[in-house]
Amino acid sequence: MRPHVELIHEDDYVWHPAELPYAVGEVRERRLSSDEEDGSAALSLAFDSPTRRDAGVPSADTEFFVLEGRLRHGTTDLGPGGYLHVPKGVPMEELTVEAGSRLLHWREYGPSDFEPGGARWPNASGDVTEWDSGTMEWITAPTNGPLTPLYIKLLHRDEKTGFYTRLVLAPKGWTDHRLAHHPCYEEFYTLSGRMTYNFGDIDPGTYCFRPPFVKHGHFVAQEDTTWIIRSDGELINWYTTDEWIKWGGEAENYEPHQAPVPSTLPIRSRSRGDWDNDGM
């Protein structure tokens, strides 16, 4: 259970005390989206003091991405663009974050519970992933239609489920007029650039969580635009053409049982302005 959030800007949201059990320091969080049934969440963190947490075991798949400042995991020092993924039930090392840092933080498939000094769970799968994304090369992504390709840096992918986290770059002028939906959820946070979009203007700090089978639509990149994107499975683009008024259409490359589903009005924040239901 996770609501459709499209589109919000994080600056429109209030701060809360951060939910980082056993961390010592002053940390605030903005709750971009959350699942109140299993504890999954997407959070923006601000560190008002140096912060430290001892080694231990998280109860959820855990990810951090450094926007500003520095994060140290054990002996690995990560600056802006640094990425850390720790699978559920897998021990992580001591975590320290310098004052003034800004991090994105995700929990998946579990709450914020943390076991200091804990051992690896018997059913845990995978290992810790650490990346300095600034040292990675952009790879051309397979595309179906747009004249200008997208580029990706793959940060993490679960070989069993297809769940992935990656950076995506849309060059200035990239456009796609079609309406698409996917069999998995799609979540993004905008790191840089500017784009017009059927749900509103995209600029740094904008965030979206779109559940499976919910349509989204046309884009035009006004500048080179970079996102960090997460999906809980293989992201397949299913396109609808000759769309009916408000709902329906001829399936172009998917079966009838894979049709998009109606969405209630998505959660939007005030700076994104009014929405005219374009694309829905």
Short mmCIF file of C-alpha atoms in Angstrom, two decimals:
data_model
loop_
_atom_site.label_atom_id
_atom_site.label_comp_id
_atom_site.label_asym_id
_atom_site.label_seq_id
_atom_site.Cartn_x
_atom_site.Cartn_y
_atom_site.Cartn_z
CA MET A 1 0.00 0.00 0.00
CA ARG A 2 1.79 3.08 -1.23
CA PRO A 3 -0.02 6.09 -2.68
CA HIS A 4 0.57 7.59 -6.12
CA VAL A 5 2.77 10.67 -5.62
CA GLU A 6 3.17 12.76 -8.78
CA LEU A 7 4.45 15.41 -8.64
CA ILE A 8 5.87 17.00 -5.48
CA HIS A 9 8.85 19.19 -4.70
CA GLU A 10 10.55 18.26 -1.46
CA ASP A 11 10.83 21.91 -0.37
CA ASP A 12 7.03 21.97 -0.05
CA TYR A 13 7.21 19.29 2.67
CA VAL A 14 7.81 19.80 6.41
CA TRP A 15 10.72 18.36 8.38
CA HIS A 16 10.35 15.61 11.01
CA PRO A 17 12.85 14.10 13.44
CA ALA A 18 14.61 11.38 11.44
CA GLU A 19 13.85 7.73 12.03
CA LEU A 20 17.41 6.35 12.26
CA PRO A 21 17.44 4.01 15.28
CA TYR A 22 20.65 4.00 17.35
CA ALA A 23 22.13 6.92 15.43
CA VAL A 24 23.75 9.58 17.62
CA GLY A 25 23.34 13.07 16.19
CA GLU A 26 20.74 15.61 15.07
CA VAL A 27 19.02 14.50 11.87
CA ARG A 28 15.80 15.66 10.16
CA GLU A 29 13.80 13.94 7.43
CA ARG A 30 11.24 14.80 4.79
CA ARG A 31 8.92 11.89 4.04
CA LEU A 32 8.59 11.81 0.27
CA SER A 33 6.48 8.64 0.29
CA SER A 34 5.88 5.68 2.59
CA ASP A 35 4.09 2.36 2.90
CA GLU A 36 2.38 2.18 6.27
CA GLU A 37 1.83 -1.58 5.91
CA ASP A 38 5.43 -2.77 5.61
CA GLY A 39 7.50 0.30 6.55
CA SER A 40 8.99 1.03 3.13
CA ALA A 41 9.83 4.72 2.67
CA ALA A 42 11.63 7.30 0.55
CA LEU A 43 13.22 10.00 2.69
CA SER A 44 15.31 13.14 2.31
CA LEU A 45 17.70 13.57 5.27
CA ALA A 46 19.43 16.69 6.62
CA PHE A 47 22.26 16.25 9.15
CA ASP A 48 22.47 19.19 11.55
CA SER A 49 25.39 17.71 13.49
CA PRO A 50 28.02 15.02 12.97
CA THR A 51 26.14 11.72 13.20
CA ARG A 52 27.33 8.20 13.94
CA ARG A 53 25.71 4.77 14.11
CA ASP A 54 27.51 1.58 15.11
CA ALA A 55 27.68 -1.47 12.87
CA GLY A 56 24.59 -3.65 12.79
CA VAL A 57 21.85 -5.24 10.73
CA PRO A 58 18.92 -3.35 9.09
CA SER A 59 15.43 -4.87 8.93
CA ALA A 60 14.82 -3.46 5.44
CA ASP A 61 16.73 -3.18 2.19
CA THR A 62 18.59 0.07 2.89
CA GLU A 63 19.94 2.65 0.44
CA PHE A 64 21.70 6.00 0.81
CA PHE A 65 22.64 8.49 -1.94
CA VAL A 66 24.76 11.53 -1.08
CA LEU A 67 23.42 14.86 -2.37
CA GLU A 68 25.76 17.09 -0.35
CA GLY A 69 28.48 16.48 2.23
CA ARG A 70 30.09 13.16 3.11
CA LEU A 71 29.09 9.72 4.34
CA ARG A 72 31.56 7.12 5.61
CA HIS A 73 30.63 3.43 5.70
CA GLY A 74 33.38 1.57 7.53
CA THR A 75 36.53 2.65 5.69
CA THR A 76 34.71 3.79 2.51
CA ASP A 77 34.32 7.57 2.18
CA LEU A 78 31.52 8.75 -0.14
CA GLY A 79 30.96 12.34 -1.27
CA PRO A 80 28.26 13.79 -3.57
CA GLY A 81 27.08 11.05 -5.90
CA GLY A 82 28.09 8.34 -3.44
CA TYR A 83 25.76 5.35 -3.17
CA LEU A 84 25.35 2.64 -0.52
CA HIS A 85 23.01 -0.38 -0.64
CA VAL A 86 22.66 -2.89 2.21
CA PRO A 87 20.25 -5.82 1.74
CA LYS A 88 17.77 -6.69 4.46
CA GLY A 89 19.40 -8.87 7.11
CA VAL A 90 22.98 -8.19 5.92
CA PRO A 91 25.40 -6.55 8.39
CA MET A 92 26.57 -3.03 7.63
CA GLU A 93 29.61 -1.30 9.09
CA GLU A 94 29.76 1.80 11.25
CA LEU A 95 28.09 4.75 9.54
CA THR A 96 29.27 8.33 10.05
CA VAL A 97 27.93 11.46 8.33
CA GLU A 98 29.41 14.94 8.56
CA ALA A 99 27.36 17.94 9.68
CA GLY A 100 25.59 19.78 6.86
CA SER A 101 25.22 16.69 4.70
CA ARG A 102 22.09 15.96 2.67
CA LEU A 103 21.24 12.36 1.81
CA LEU A 104 18.45 10.49 0.09
CA HIS A 105 17.50 7.36 2.06
CA TRP A 106 15.24 4.46 1.09
CA ARG A 107 13.88 1.53 3.07
CA GLU A 108 12.28 -1.35 1.16
CA TYR A 109 10.42 -4.43 2.41
CA GLY A 110 10.68 -3.52 6.07
CA PRO A 111 10.62 -0.84 8.80
CA SER A 112 13.49 1.19 10.25
CA ASP A 113 14.32 -1.43 12.93
CA PHE A 114 18.06 -1.93 13.40
CA GLU A 115 20.02 -4.52 15.40
CA PRO A 116 23.36 -3.10 16.62
CA GLY A 117 26.17 -5.63 16.29
CA GLY A 118 23.82 -8.22 14.83
CA ALA A 119 24.81 -11.21 12.73
CA ARG A 120 23.72 -11.93 9.16
CA TRP A 121 20.23 -13.42 8.96
CA PRO A 122 20.06 -17.03 7.74
CA ASN A 123 17.67 -16.04 4.93
CA ALA A 124 19.54 -12.88 3.90
CA SER A 125 20.50 -12.54 0.25
CA GLY A 126 23.19 -10.45 -1.39
CA ASP A 127 26.02 -8.25 -0.15
CA VAL A 128 26.77 -4.58 0.47
CA THR A 129 27.17 -2.34 -2.61
CA GLU A 130 29.21 0.89 -2.58
CA TRP A 131 29.69 3.22 -5.55
CA ASP A 132 31.18 6.59 -6.30
CA SER A 133 28.87 7.30 -9.23
CA GLY A 134 31.13 10.11 -10.42
CA THR A 135 33.68 7.52 -11.52
CA MET A 136 31.13 5.50 -13.53
CA GLU A 137 30.58 5.84 -17.28
CA TRP A 138 27.20 6.72 -18.78
CA ILE A 139 25.85 3.79 -20.81
CA THR A 140 23.34 4.25 -23.64
CA ALA A 141 20.01 2.73 -22.62
CA PRO A 142 17.95 0.63 -25.04
CA THR A 143 15.10 2.81 -26.33
CA ASN A 144 11.97 2.25 -28.37
CA GLY A 145 11.03 5.39 -30.19
CA PRO A 146 12.64 8.61 -28.94
CA LEU A 147 15.22 9.99 -31.36
CA THR A 148 17.63 10.94 -28.60
CA PRO A 149 18.71 8.09 -26.31
CA LEU A 150 18.72 8.07 -22.54
CA TYR A 151 21.88 7.23 -20.61
CA ILE A 152 22.17 5.22 -17.41
CA LYS A 153 24.54 4.36 -14.57
CA LEU A 154 23.36 1.16 -12.90
CA LEU A 155 23.90 1.41 -9.14
CA HIS A 156 22.20 -1.80 -8.01
CA ARG A 157 20.13 -4.61 -9.48
CA ASP A 158 18.65 -7.66 -7.75
CA GLU A 159 19.18 -10.59 -10.10
CA LYS A 160 16.24 -12.51 -8.61
CA THR A 161 13.55 -9.82 -8.68
CA GLY A 162 14.86 -7.33 -11.24
CA PHE A 163 14.61 -4.53 -8.63
CA TYR A 164 17.06 -1.80 -9.61
CA THR A 165 18.38 1.63 -8.71
CA ARG A 166 20.06 3.68 -11.42
CA LEU A 167 20.96 7.18 -12.49
CA VAL A 168 19.31 8.30 -15.72
CA LEU A 169 20.37 11.22 -17.93
CA ALA A 170 17.98 12.75 -20.47
CA PRO A 171 19.95 15.10 -22.77
CA LYS A 172 18.56 18.53 -23.62
CA GLY A 173 15.94 18.13 -26.33
CA TRP A 174 15.02 14.56 -25.40
CA THR A 175 11.31 14.10 -25.97
CA ASP A 176 8.70 11.37 -25.93
CA HIS A 177 5.07 12.20 -26.71
CA ARG A 178 3.63 8.75 -25.96
CA LEU A 179 1.67 7.54 -22.95
CA ALA A 180 3.29 4.57 -21.22
CA HIS A 181 2.64 2.29 -18.26
CA HIS A 182 4.73 -0.39 -16.60
CA PRO A 183 4.19 -3.70 -14.74
CA CYS A 184 6.29 -2.40 -11.82
CA TYR A 185 6.38 0.76 -9.76
CA GLU A 186 8.60 3.65 -10.87
CA GLU A 187 10.09 6.19 -8.50
CA PHE A 188 12.35 9.13 -9.26
CA TYR A 189 14.06 12.07 -7.58
CA THR A 190 15.39 14.85 -9.83
CA LEU A 191 19.05 15.68 -9.25
CA SER A 192 19.60 18.32 -11.95
CA GLY A 193 18.08 19.90 -15.05
CA ARG A 194 14.61 20.94 -16.13
CA MET A 195 11.85 19.24 -18.09
CA THR A 196 8.21 19.84 -18.99
CA TYR A 197 5.96 16.90 -18.22
CA ASN A 198 2.27 16.06 -18.25
CA PHE A 199 2.18 16.01 -14.43
CA GLY A 200 4.04 19.32 -14.06
CA ASP A 201 7.48 20.87 -14.43
CA ILE A 202 10.43 18.74 -13.33
CA ASP A 203 13.39 20.48 -11.69
CA PRO A 204 15.90 19.59 -8.95
CA GLY A 205 14.15 18.30 -5.83
CA THR A 206 11.00 17.05 -7.57
CA TYR A 207 9.88 13.53 -6.64
CA CYS A 208 7.47 10.90 -7.95
CA PHE A 209 6.27 7.48 -6.83
CA ARG A 210 4.03 5.86 -9.45
CA PRO A 211 2.41 2.48 -8.68
CA PRO A 212 2.32 -0.31 -11.29
CA PHE A 213 0.00 0.11 -14.32
CA VAL A 214 -0.54 3.87 -13.81
CA LYS A 215 0.01 5.79 -17.05
CA HIS A 216 2.35 8.70 -17.47
CA GLY A 217 3.01 10.80 -20.49
CA HIS A 218 4.90 13.21 -22.62
CA PHE A 219 8.25 14.78 -21.75
CA VAL A 220 10.46 17.48 -23.23
CA ALA A 221 13.89 18.08 -21.66
CA GLN A 222 14.63 21.82 -21.56
CA GLU A 223 18.11 21.07 -20.18
CA ASP A 224 20.21 17.98 -19.55
CA THR A 225 18.20 16.31 -16.77
CA THR A 226 19.39 13.69 -14.30
CA TRP A 227 17.31 11.51 -11.98
CA ILE A 228 17.93 8.71 -9.55
CA ILE A 229 15.27 6.12 -10.45
CA ARG A 230 14.11 2.98 -8.64
CA SER A 231 11.76 0.20 -9.79
CA ASP A 232 10.74 -3.03 -8.09
CA GLY A 233 11.05 -5.10 -11.27
CA GLU A 234 12.03 -4.98 -14.92
CA LEU A 235 10.73 -1.69 -16.31
CA ILE A 236 8.88 -2.54 -19.52
CA ASN A 237 7.26 0.30 -21.48
CA TRP A 238 3.74 -0.54 -22.67
CA TYR A 239 2.33 2.13 -24.98
CA THR A 240 -1.27 3.14 -25.67
CA THR A 241 -2.31 4.75 -28.96
CA ASP A 242 -5.65 6.13 -30.21
CA GLU A 243 -6.52 6.86 -26.62
CA TRP A 244 -10.18 7.21 -25.70
CA ILE A 245 -11.45 10.21 -23.80
CA LYS A 246 -10.11 9.92 -20.25
CA TRP A 247 -9.65 6.17 -20.31
CA GLY A 248 -9.00 3.24 -22.63
CA GLY A 249 -7.36 2.81 -25.99
CA GLU A 250 -5.93 0.26 -28.38
CA ALA A 251 -3.15 -1.87 -26.92
CA GLU A 252 -0.08 -1.35 -29.07
CA ASN A 253 2.40 -3.83 -27.58
CA TYR A 254 0.73 -5.51 -24.59
CA GLU A 255 -2.09 -7.98 -23.88
CA PRO A 256 -5.56 -6.89 -22.66
CA HIS A 257 -4.89 -8.23 -19.14
CA GLN A 258 -1.84 -5.90 -18.97
CA ALA A 259 -3.90 -2.74 -19.54
CA PRO A 260 -3.28 0.36 -17.41
CA VAL A 261 -5.50 0.87 -14.39
CA PRO A 262 -7.30 4.08 -13.37
CA SER A 263 -5.60 6.11 -10.68
CA THR A 264 -7.16 8.37 -8.10
CA LEU A 265 -5.81 11.90 -8.19
CA PRO A 266 -2.12 11.66 -7.28
CA ILE A 267 -0.55 13.43 -4.33
CA ARG A 268 0.82 16.78 -5.51
CA SER A 269 2.52 19.65 -3.68
CA ARG A 270 1.64 23.32 -3.99
CA SER A 271 4.63 24.54 -6.01
CA ARG A 272 3.72 22.16 -8.87
CA GLY A 273 0.50 24.10 -9.50
CA ASP A 274 -2.85 22.85 -10.78
CA TRP A 275 -3.07 19.74 -12.94
CA ASP A 276 -5.53 19.34 -15.82
CA ASN A 277 -5.55 15.49 -15.77
CA ASP A 278 -3.30 15.49 -18.84
CA GLY A 279 -2.24 11.94 -19.58
CA MET A 280 -4.82 10.23 -17.43
#
